[in-house]
Each structure stands twice: as C-alpha cells, then as structure tokens.
Short mmCIF file of C-alpha atoms and ligand atoms in Angstrom, two decimals:
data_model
loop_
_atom_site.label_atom_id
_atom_site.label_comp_id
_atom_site.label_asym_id
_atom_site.label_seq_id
_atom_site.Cartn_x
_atom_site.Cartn_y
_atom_site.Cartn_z
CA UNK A 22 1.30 -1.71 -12.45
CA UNK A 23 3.20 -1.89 -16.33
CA UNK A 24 5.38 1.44 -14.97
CA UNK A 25 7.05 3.10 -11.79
CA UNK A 26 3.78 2.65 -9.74
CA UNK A 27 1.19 5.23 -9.46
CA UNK A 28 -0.53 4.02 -12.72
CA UNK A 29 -3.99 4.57 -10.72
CA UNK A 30 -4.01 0.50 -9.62
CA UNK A 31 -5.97 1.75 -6.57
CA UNK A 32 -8.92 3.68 -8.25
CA UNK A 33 -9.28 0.41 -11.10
CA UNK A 34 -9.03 -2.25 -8.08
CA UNK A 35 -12.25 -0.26 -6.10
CA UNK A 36 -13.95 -0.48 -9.54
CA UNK A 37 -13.44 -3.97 -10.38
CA UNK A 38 -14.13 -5.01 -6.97
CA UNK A 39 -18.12 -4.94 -7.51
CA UNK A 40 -16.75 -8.04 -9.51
CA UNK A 41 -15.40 -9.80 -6.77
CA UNK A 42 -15.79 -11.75 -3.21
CA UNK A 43 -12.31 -10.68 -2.29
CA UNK A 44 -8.98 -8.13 -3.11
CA UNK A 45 -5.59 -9.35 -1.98
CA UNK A 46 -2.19 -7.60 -1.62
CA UNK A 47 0.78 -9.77 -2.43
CA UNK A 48 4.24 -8.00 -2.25
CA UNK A 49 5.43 -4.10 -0.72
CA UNK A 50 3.86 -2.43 2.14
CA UNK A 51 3.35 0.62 3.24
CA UNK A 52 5.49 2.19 0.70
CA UNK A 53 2.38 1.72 -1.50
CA UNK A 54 -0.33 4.70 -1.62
CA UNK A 55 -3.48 3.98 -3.68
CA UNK A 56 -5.74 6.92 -3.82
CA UNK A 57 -9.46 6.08 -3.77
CA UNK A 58 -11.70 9.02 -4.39
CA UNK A 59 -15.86 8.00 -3.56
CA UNK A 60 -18.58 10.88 -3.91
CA UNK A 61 -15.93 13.07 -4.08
CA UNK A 62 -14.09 11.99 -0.56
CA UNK A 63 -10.10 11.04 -0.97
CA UNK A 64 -9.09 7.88 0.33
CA UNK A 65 -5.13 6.95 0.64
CA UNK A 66 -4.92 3.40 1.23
CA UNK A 67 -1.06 2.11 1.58
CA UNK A 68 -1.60 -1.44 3.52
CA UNK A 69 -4.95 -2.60 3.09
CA UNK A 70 -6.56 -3.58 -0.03
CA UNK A 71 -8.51 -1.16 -1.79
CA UNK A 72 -11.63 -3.65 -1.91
CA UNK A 73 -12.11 -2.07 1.93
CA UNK A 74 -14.20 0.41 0.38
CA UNK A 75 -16.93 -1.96 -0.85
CA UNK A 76 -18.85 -3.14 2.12
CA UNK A 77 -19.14 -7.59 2.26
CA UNK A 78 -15.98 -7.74 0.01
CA UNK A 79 -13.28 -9.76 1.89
CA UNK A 80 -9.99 -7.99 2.29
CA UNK A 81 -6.53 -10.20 2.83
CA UNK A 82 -2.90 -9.10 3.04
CA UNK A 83 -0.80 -12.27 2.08
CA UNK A 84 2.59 -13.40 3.17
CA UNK A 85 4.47 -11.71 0.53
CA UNK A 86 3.00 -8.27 2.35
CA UNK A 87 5.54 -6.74 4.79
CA UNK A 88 4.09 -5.37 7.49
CA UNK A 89 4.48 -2.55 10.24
CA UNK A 90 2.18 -3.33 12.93
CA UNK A 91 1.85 -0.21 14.42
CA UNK A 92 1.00 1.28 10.61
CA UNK A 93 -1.06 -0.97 10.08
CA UNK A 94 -3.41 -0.41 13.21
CA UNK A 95 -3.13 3.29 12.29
CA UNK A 96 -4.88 2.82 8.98
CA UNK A 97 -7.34 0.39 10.59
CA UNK A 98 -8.17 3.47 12.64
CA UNK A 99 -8.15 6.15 10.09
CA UNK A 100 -10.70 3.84 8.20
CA UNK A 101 -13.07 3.39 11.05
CA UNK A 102 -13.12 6.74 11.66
CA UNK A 103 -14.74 7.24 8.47
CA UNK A 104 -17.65 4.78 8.99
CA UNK A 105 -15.79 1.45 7.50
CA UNK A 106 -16.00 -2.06 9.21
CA UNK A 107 -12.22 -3.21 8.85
CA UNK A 108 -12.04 -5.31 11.79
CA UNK A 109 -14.26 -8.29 10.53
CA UNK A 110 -13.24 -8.21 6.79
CA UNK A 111 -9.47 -7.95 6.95
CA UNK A 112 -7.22 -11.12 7.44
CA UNK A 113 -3.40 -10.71 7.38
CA UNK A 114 -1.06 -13.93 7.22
CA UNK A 115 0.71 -15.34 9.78
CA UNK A 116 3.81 -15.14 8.04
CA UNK A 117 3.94 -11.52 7.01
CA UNK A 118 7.46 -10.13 7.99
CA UNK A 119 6.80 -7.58 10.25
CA UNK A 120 8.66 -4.30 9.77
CA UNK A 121 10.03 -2.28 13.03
CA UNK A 122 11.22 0.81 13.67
CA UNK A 123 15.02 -0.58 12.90
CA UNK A 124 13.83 -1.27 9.54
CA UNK A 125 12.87 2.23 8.98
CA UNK A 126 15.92 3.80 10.75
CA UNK A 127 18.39 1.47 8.42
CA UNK A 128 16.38 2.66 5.52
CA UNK A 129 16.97 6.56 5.97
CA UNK A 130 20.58 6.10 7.94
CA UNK A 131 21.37 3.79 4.31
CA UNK A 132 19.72 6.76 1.80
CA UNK A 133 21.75 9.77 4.08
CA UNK A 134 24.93 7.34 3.92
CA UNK A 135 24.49 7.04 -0.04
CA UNK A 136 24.07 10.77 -0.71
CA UNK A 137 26.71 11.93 1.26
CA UNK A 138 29.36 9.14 -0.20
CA UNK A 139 28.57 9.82 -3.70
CA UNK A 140 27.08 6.63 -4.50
CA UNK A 141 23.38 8.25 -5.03
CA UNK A 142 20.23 7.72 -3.13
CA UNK A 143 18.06 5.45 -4.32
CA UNK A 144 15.25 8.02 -2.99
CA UNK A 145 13.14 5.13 -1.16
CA UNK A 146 9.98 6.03 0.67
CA UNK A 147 11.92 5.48 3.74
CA UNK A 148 9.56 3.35 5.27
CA UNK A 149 11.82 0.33 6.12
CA UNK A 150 10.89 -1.77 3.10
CA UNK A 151 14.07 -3.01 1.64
CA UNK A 152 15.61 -3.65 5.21
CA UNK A 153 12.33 -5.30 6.28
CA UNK A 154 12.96 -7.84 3.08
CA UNK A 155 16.65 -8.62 3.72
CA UNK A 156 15.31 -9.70 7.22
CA UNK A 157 13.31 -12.16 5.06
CA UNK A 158 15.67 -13.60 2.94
CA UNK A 159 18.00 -13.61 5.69
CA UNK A 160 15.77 -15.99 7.02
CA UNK A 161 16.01 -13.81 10.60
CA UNK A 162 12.51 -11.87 10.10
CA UNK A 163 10.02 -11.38 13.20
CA UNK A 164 6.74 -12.79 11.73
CA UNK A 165 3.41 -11.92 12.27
CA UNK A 166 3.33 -15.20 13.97
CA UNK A 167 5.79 -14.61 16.65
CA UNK A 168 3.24 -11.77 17.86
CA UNK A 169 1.42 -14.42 19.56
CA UNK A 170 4.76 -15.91 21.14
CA UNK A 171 6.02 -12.98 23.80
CA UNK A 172 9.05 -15.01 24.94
CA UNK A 173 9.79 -16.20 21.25
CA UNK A 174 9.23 -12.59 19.80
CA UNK A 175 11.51 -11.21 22.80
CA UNK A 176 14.76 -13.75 22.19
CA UNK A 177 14.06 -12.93 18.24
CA UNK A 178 13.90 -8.88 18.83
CA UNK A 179 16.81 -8.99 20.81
CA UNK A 180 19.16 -11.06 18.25
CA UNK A 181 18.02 -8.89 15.28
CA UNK A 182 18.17 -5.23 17.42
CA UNK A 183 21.92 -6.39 18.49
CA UNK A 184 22.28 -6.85 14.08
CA UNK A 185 20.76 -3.52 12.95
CA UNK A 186 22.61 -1.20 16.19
CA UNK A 187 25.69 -2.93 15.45
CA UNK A 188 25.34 -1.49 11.47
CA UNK A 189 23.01 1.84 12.92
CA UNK A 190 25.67 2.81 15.34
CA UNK A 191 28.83 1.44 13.78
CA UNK A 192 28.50 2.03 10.06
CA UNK A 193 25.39 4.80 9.73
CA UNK A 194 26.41 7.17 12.52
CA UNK A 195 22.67 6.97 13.79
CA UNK A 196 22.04 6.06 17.03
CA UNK A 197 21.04 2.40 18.59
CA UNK A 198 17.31 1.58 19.21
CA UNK A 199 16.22 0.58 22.83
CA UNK A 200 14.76 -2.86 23.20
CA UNK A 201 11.53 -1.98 25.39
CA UNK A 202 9.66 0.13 23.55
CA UNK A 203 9.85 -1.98 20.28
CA UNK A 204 8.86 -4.44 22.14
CA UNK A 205 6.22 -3.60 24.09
CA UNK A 206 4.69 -1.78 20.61
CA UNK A 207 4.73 -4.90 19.24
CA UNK A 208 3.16 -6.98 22.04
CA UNK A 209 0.60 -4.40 22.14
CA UNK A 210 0.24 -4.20 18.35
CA UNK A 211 -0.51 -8.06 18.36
CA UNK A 212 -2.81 -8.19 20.67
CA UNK A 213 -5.16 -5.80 18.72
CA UNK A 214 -4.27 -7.69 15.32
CA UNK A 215 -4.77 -10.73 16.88
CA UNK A 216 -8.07 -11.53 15.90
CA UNK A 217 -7.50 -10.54 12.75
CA UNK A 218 -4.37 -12.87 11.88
CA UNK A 219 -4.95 -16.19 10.31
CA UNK A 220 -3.92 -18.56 6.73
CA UNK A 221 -4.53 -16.35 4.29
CA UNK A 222 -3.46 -19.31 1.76
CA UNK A 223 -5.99 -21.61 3.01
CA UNK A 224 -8.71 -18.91 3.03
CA UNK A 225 -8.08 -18.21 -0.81
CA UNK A 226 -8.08 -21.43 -1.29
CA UNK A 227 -11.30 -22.19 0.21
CA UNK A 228 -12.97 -19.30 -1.68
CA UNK A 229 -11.15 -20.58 -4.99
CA UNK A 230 -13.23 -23.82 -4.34
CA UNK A 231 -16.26 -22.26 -4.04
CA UNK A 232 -15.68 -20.07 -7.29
CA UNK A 233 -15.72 -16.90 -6.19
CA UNK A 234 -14.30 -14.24 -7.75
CA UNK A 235 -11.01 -13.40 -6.62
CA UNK A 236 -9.05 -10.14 -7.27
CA UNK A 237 -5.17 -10.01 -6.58
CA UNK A 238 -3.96 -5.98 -5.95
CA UNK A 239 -0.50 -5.30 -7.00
CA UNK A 240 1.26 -2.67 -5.67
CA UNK A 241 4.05 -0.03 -7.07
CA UNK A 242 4.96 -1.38 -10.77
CA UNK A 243 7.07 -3.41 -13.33
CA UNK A 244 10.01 -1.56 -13.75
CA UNK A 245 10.66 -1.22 -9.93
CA UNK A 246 10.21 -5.15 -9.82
CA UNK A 247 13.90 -6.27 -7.59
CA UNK A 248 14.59 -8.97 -10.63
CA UNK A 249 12.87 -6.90 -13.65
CA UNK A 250 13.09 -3.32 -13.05
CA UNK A 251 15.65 -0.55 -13.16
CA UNK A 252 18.07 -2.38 -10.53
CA UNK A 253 19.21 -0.88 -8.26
CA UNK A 254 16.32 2.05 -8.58
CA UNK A 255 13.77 -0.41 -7.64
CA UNK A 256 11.56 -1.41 -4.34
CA UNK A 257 12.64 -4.68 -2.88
CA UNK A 258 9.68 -6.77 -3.62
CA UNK A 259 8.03 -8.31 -7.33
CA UNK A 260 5.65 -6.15 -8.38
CA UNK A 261 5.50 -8.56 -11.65
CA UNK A 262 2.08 -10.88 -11.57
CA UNK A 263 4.06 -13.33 -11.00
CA UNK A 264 3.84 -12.99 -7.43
CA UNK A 265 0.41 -12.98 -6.78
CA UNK A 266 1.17 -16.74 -6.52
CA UNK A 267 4.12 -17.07 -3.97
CA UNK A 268 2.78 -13.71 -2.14
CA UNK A 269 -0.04 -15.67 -1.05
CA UNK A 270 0.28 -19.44 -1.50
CA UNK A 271 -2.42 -19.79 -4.90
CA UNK A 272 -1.13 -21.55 -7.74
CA UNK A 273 0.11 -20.02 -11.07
CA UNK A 274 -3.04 -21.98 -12.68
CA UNK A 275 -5.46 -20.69 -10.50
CA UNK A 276 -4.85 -17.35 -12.24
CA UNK A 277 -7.33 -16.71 -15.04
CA UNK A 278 -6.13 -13.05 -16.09
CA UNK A 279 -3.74 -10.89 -15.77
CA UNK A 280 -5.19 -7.01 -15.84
CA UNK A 281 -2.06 -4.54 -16.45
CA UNK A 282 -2.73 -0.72 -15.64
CA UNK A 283 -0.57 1.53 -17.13
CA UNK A 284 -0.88 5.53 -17.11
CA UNK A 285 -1.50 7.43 -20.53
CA UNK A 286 1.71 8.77 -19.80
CA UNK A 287 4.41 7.70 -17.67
CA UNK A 288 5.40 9.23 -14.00
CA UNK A 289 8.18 7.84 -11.94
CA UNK A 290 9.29 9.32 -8.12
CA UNK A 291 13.01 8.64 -6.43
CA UNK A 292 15.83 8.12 -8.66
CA UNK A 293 16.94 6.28 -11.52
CA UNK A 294 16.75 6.31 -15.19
CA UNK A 295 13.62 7.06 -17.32
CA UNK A 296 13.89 7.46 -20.83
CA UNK A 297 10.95 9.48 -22.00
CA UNK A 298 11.27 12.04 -18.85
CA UNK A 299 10.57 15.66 -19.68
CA UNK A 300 11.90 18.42 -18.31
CA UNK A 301 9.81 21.12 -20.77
CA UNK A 302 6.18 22.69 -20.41
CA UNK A 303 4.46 19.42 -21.14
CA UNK A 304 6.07 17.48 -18.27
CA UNK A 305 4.90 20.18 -16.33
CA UNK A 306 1.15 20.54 -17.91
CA UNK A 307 1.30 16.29 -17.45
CA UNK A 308 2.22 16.87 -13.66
CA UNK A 309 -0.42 20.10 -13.18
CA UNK A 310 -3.32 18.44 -14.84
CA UNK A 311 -2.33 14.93 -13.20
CA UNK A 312 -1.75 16.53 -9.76
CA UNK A 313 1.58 14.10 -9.78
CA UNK A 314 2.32 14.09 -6.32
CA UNK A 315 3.11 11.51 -4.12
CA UNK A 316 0.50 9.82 -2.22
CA UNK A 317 2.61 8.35 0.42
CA UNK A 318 5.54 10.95 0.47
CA UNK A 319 4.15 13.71 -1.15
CA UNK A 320 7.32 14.21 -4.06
CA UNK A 321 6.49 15.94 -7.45
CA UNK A 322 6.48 13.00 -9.61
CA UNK A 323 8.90 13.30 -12.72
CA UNK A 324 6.56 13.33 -16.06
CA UNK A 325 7.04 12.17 -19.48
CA UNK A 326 5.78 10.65 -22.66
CA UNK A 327 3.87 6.95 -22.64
CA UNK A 328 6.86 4.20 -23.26
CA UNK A 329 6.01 1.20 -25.65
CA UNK A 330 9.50 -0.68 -25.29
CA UNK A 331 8.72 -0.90 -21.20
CA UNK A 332 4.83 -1.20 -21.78
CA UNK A 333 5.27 -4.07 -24.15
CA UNK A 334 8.21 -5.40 -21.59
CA UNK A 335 5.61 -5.38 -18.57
CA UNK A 336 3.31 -6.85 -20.55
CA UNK A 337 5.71 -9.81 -21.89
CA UNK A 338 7.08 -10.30 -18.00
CA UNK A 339 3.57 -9.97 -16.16
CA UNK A 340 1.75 -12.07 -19.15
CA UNK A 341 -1.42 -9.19 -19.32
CA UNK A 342 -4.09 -10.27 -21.02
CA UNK A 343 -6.20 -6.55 -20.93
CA UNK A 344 -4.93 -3.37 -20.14
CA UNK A 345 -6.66 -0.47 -18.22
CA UNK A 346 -5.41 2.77 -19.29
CA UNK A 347 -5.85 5.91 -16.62
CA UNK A 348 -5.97 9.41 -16.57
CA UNK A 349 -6.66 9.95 -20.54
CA UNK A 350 -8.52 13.06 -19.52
CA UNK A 351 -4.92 14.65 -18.27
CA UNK A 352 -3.75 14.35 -21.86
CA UNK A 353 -7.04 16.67 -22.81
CA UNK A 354 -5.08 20.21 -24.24
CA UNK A 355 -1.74 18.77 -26.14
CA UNK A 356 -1.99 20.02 -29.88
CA UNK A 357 0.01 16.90 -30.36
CA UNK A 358 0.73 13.84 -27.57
CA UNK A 359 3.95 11.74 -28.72
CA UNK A 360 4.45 7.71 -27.24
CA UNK A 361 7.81 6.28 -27.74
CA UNK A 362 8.35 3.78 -29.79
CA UNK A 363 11.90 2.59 -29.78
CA UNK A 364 15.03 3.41 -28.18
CA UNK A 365 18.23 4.43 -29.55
CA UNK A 366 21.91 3.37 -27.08
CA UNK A 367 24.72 4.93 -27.00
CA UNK A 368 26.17 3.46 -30.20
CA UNK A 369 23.17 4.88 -31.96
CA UNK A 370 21.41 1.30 -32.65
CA UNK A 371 17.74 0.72 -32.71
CA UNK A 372 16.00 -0.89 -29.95
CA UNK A 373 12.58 -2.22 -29.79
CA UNK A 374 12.96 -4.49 -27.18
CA UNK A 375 13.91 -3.34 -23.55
CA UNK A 376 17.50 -4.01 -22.54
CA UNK A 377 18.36 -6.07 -19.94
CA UNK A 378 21.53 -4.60 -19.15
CA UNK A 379 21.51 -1.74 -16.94
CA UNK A 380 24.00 0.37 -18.27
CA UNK A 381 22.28 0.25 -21.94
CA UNK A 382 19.21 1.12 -20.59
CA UNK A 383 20.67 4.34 -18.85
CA UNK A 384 22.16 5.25 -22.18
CA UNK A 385 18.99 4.76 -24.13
CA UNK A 386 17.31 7.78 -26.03
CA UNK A 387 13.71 7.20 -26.81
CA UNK A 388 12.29 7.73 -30.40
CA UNK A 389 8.62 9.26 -31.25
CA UNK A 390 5.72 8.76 -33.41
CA UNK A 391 3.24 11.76 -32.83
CA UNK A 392 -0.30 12.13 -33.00
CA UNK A 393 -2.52 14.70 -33.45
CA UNK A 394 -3.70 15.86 -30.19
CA UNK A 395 -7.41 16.23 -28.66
CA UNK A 396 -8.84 19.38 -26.67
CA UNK A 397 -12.02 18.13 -25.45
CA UNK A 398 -12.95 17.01 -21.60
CA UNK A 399 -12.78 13.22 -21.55
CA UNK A 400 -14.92 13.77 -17.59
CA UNK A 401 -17.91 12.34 -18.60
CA UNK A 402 -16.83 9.61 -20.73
CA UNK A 403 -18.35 6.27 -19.93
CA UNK A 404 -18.49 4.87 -23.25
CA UNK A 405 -15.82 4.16 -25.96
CA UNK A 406 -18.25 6.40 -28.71
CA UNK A 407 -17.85 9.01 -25.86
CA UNK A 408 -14.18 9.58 -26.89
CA UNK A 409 -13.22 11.77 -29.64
CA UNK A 410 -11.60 10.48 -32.18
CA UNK A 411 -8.00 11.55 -31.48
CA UNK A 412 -8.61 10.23 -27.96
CA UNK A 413 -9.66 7.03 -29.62
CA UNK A 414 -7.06 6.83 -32.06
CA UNK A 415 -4.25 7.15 -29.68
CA UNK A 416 -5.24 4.25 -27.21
CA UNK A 417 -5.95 2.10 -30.66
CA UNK A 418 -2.38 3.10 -31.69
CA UNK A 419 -1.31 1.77 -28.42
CA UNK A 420 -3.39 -1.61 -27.93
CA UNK A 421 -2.17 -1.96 -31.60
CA UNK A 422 1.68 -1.84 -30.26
CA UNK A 423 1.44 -3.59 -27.75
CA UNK A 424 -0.85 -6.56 -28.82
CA UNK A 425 -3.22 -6.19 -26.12
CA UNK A 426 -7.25 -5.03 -25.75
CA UNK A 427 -7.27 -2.17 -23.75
CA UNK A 428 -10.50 -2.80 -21.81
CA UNK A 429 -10.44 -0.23 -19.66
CA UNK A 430 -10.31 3.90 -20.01
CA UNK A 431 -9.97 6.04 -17.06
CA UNK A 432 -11.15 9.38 -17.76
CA UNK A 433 -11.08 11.08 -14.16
CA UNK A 434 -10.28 11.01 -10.83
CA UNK A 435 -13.85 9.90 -9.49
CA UNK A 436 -15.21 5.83 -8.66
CA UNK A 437 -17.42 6.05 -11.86
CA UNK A 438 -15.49 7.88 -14.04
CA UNK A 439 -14.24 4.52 -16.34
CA UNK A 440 -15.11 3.90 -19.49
CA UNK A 441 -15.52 -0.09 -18.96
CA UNK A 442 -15.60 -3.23 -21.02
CA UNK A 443 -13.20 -5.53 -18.66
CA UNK A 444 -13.60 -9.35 -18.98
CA UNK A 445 -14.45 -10.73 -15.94
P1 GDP B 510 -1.70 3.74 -7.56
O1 GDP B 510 -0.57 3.82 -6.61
O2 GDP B 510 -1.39 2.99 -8.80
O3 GDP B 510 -2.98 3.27 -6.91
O4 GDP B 510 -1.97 5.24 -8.03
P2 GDP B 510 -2.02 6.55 -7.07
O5 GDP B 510 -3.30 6.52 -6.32
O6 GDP B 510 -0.76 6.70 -6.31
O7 GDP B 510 -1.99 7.70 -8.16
C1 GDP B 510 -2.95 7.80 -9.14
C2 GDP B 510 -3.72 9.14 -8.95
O8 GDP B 510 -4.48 9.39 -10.11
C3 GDP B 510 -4.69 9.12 -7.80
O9 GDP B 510 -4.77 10.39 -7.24
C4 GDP B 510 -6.00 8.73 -8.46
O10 GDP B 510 -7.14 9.21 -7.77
C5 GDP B 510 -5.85 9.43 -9.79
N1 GDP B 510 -6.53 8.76 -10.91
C6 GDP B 510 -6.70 7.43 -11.13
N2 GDP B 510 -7.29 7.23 -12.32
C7 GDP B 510 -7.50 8.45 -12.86
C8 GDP B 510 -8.05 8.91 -14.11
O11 GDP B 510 -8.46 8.13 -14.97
N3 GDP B 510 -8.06 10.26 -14.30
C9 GDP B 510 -7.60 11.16 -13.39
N4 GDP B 510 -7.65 12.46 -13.67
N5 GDP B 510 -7.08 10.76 -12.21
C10 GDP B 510 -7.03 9.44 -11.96
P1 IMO B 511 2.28 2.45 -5.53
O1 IMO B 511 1.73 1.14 -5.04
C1 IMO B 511 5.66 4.84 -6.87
C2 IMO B 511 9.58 3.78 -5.27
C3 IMO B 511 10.26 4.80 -4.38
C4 IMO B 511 11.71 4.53 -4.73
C5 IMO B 511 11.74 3.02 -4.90
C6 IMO B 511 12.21 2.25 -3.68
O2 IMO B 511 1.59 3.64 -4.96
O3 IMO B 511 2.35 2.46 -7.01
P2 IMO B 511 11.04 1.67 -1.37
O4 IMO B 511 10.54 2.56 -0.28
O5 IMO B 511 10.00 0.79 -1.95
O6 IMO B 511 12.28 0.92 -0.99
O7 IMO B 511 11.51 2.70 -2.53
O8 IMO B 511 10.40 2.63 -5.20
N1 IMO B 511 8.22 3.38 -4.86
C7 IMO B 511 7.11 3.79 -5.46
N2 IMO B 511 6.93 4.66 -6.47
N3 IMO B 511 4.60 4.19 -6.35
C8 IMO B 511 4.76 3.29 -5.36
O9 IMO B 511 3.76 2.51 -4.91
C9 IMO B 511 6.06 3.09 -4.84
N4 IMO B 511 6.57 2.31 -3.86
C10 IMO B 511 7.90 2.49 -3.89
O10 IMO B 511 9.87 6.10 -4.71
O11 IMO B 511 12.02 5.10 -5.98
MG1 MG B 512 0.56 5.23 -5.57
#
C-alpha cells in the first residue's frame, strides 16, 4: 500500500495469486480488512492472506503478523462456512505475538483517555494492535509458541495481566481483566491452531529453493508505516516492503519486485493530517462512487485528490518497481480530476519532496495540475486500448511523475475487472 491503506491490496493480491504457489502476510493484524469480491460474493479478509480464495495456493502468516487467537479461529470459521479448505493451507509462525483481550482493552481505555485529555485520538481500529506490539518490543509478548506450553503460557499471562490492570485500573479508569477466562481462551484457541502452527521462515525458504513463485501481502500502507508515516497517526507495524523480509525471516535479496498499489485517488480513516483531503462535492462523489467505508470498522473514509509528493515518497521508501492503480472507474464523471503535485509550508516554499518533519508536513498545502476529465464507464475495461483517452492520459501523467510503469489498472470492484500487464 503507497497511501493510508485501503488502496484495494486485497482485490490485486487474489488476482496475482493465479501467479503464485503462496501469499504471505508480514506486519498488522486484524486491523487490516481486504475486501475480495468473486462472482459477485464479498469477501472481508483481515488475518489471513487473500491467496485463501484460490484453491492449492499456500497461505502463511509470518512472525511479523500479530495475532488474536480467538479472531483468528473466527475467520477460519467464517471461511469454511463458505465452502473454503483453510485448515490444510494456512501455516502461522510460532513466533507471532499473540494479541489478548488486554491488548484490545488498553487500546480503547488509551483512545477514550486521549480524547477526553485533549491530546487527540489517534482513531485506531481498536483492535489491540499497538499494545499487542509494545508487548513485542518489550520483549514480554505471549507467543504463538507458548500456546503449546500451558504452565509457561500461565506464569507469562499472569506477569503481563498484573502490567496491563495495573495501567487499565490505575491510569485508564477501566476495569482489571480476570486471569481464567483469558486463559482458558487461549489454551483452547491453541489447541485448535495447533496443527496449523509451524516455521513459517523455513517453509518459505524451502519453496524459495524450489522456485516457486512467492507473493508477500502487505497490509494498511506507507504513510501509516511507525518509522515512515504520519507519526504519531500511524499503525504500529512497517507497512514499507521492507518488512516482508524481517516479518518472515526471507532475505532482502530473495525479493525480485516490489508491486506498489496505490488508489486513483487518495482515502485515509482515523486521524491525522492529509494534505489533498476534500471536504466539497467531489470528496463526496469520490466516497459515493468508491463506497469509502471501512471494511474492518465501518468509518466513512475521508476523500481527496491523488498525492505525487507521498506517491513518489512510497515509492522511494518501499523501492516499487510497478505500480497497480485501483478504482479508475470511480473517477468516471469529473469534468476535470486534479493530482497534486507539490506542496507549499507554512512559509510559502515549494516542496516536491515529502517532509520528514512532522510539523511541516501538517502545515503543507498541496498544489494542482488538472486534467481534463473522462465520463465514460471504465467496467469493462480489460485492455489498456479499452481506456479513453483522458483515462489514459491521466495514469501516463502519473507513471510519468513518478518514474514508474503502472502495470496494473483496476477498473471495478469484481476478480476480473483489471486491466493487466504485471511482470511476473
Ligand atoms: P485493501 O485494504 O487495500 O485491501 O482495500 P479494501 O478492501 O479495504 O478497500 C478497497 C475497496 O475497493 C474494496 O471494497 C474493493 O473491493 C474495492 N476495489 C478494489 N479495486 C477496485 C477497483 O478497481 N474499482 C472499484 N470500483 N473498486 C475496487
Ligand atoms: P488495510 O490493510 C486503513 C489506521 C487506523 C488508524 C491507524 C492506527 O485494510 O489497508 P491501528 O488499529 O492500526 O493501531 O490504527 O491506522 N489503519 C488502517 N487504515 N486501512 C487499514 O488496513 C488500516 N489499519 C489501520 O484507522 O488511523
Ligand atoms: Mg482495507
């Protein structure tokens, strides 16, 4: 993802997956919500790969992955229910952290605390991410691992549950979390993931040898990267490509391409500074005709204008070599569509490369070149001739900014609704 997330990652990782053996997640959780939609059905997937949906592709959540157990064995379930065989594709490391109902509890006690102080939500998904990733670092995490280990997993539980009360009760005004039911969740958890836990690392590894095909899934997107993005309005994981590596144990050389998806205009939900936001009748046409709407928490996704500076930033950070570009077809009805191509801060000077320092970047006031707009239905496009020539001329104008093919067009919601020339 070059943006906020939501650039469509989901939808372009089911496609490309007819390309490959195996789809991995690397970094988030179940904050993520990649929306699938197959002869017309609507899949949200939010933990597991979105390579589920082909049947013999291998599916593996590495150890950069943070994982709620008893989420996870939810959407095992929902997917069954609809016919798929999860059980004896999926492997999830042994050293995902695991994410428990503390986690999620700090994470909306920490967003009510914010609000009410004046020191402004962050407006997570308040499912226990960030928390969940301070375990982590903290080097105090439960692991996947330590769902084998019952005696371990109890002596760990109890040390971390005495941690979060002590802040839940003392600092959040929420109240403390009982030690039994966690556990016994947990125990119960692992014994139905059990069979499906192993070395992710290895496995890639193994495949890697054999020269398959391997396709890494990022979730949410550049500028909500915790080093990169719009600190402090960011997730708590690296969203950057960079992570593919240390999310799952393959080297940086392993990685032939890099396969950025950005949005033909940009959306962002939860707080924080966006430059080309719109508050006007073509945000809300963008958000109408884009149905921008959360697929995990169901917010109305701010709208605005496609942004070079942060495109060609994501691009420089993440090292893309091709870029898919979605939802062209929402842009179908503008008499003109604008992308920004440089910012302006507070002092008035010219900016064409993104600032690194916060407080410029809130201050920064994007600057337009327009083109003409297009009016017909880009639905049945499958071919780049397909595309009128206004529709044509404005993802030229951006592969031209940004120095990069775009190799990929999406030009509706359904599976075969691409217009397709990626490099394998
Ligand atoms: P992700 O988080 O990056 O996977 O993106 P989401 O699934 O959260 O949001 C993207 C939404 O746009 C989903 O509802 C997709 O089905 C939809 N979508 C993806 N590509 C296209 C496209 O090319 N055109 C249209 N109209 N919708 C698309
Ligand atoms: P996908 O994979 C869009 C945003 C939240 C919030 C910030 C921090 O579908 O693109 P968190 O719960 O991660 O601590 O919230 O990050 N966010 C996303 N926004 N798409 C996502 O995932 C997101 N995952 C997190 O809205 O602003
Ligand atoms: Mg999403």
């Amino acid at each position: 993802g070059t943006q906020w997330g939501d650039e469509g990652k989901g939808k372009v990782v089911d496609w490309l997956t007819d390309h490959a053996a195996a789809v991995v997640r690397f970094q988030g959780g179940h904050n993520a919500g990649h929306t699938l939609v197959i002869r017309g059905v609507k899949t949200a997937l939010q933990l597991i790969p979105s390579g589920i949906m082909r049947d013999g592709v291998a599916c593996f959540i590495g150890n950069g992955v943070v994982v709620d157990p008893a989420h996870l064995l939810g959407e095992i379930g929902r997917l069954e229910a609809i016919g798929l065989d999860v059980r004896s594709r999926l492997l999830i490391s042994e050293s995902c952290p695991l994410i428990l109902p503390f986690h999620a509890e700090l994470d909306r006690a920490r967003e009510r605390l914010r609000e009410t102080s004046g020191t402004g939500k962050i407006g997570t998904t308040g499912k226990g991410i960030g928390p969940a990733y301070e375990d982590k670092v903290g080097r105090r995490a439960l692991r996947v691992q330590d769902l084998k280990h019952p005696e371990r997993f109890a002596t760990k539980l109890r040390e971390l549950l005495e941690l979060h009360n002590f802040a839940l009760v003392g600092q959040l005004g929420a109240a403390a979390l009982e030690f039994e039911p966690i556990f016994d969740a947990a125990m119960q958890a692992g014994q139905s993931l059990r069979p499906m836990i192993g070395d992710v690392g290895y496995a890639l590894h193994k495949l890697h040898e054999r020269g398959a095909n391997i396709l890494f899934e990022g979730a949410q997107g550049t500028l909500l990267d915790i080093d990169h993005g719009t600190y402090p309005f960011v997730t708590s994981s690296n969203p950057t490509a960079g992570a593919a590596c240390t999310g799952t144990g393959i080297g940086p050389t392993r990685i032939d391409r890099v396969l950025g998806v950005t949005k033909a205009y940009v959306t962002r939900v939860g707080e924080g500074p966006f430059p080309t936001e719109l508050d006007d009748d073509d945000g809300r046409r963008m958000m109408e005709r884009g149905n921008e709407f959360g697929t995990t928490t169901g917010r109305q996704r701010r709208c605005g204008w496609l942004d070079l500076v942060a495109l060609r930033y994501a691009v420089r950070l993440s090292g893309v070599t091709q870029l898919a570009l979605t939802k062209l077809d929402v842009l179908s009805g503008f008499d003109r569509v604008r992308i920004a191509i440089r910012y302006r801060d507070r002092d008035g000077q010219a900016l064409s490369d993104f600032p690194y320092h916060q407080t410029v970047f809130h201050g920064c006031t994007p600057e337009y070149e327009e083109l003409p707009g297009w009016h017909e239905d880009l639905s049945g496009c499958r071919e780049p001739s397909d595309l009128p020539p206004r529709a044509r001329d404005y993802v030229d104008a951006i592969a031209a900014a940004v120095q990069v093919p775009i190799t990929l067009i999406g030009t509706g919601q359904g599976r075969h609704q691409v217009i397709d020339q990626v490099e394998i």
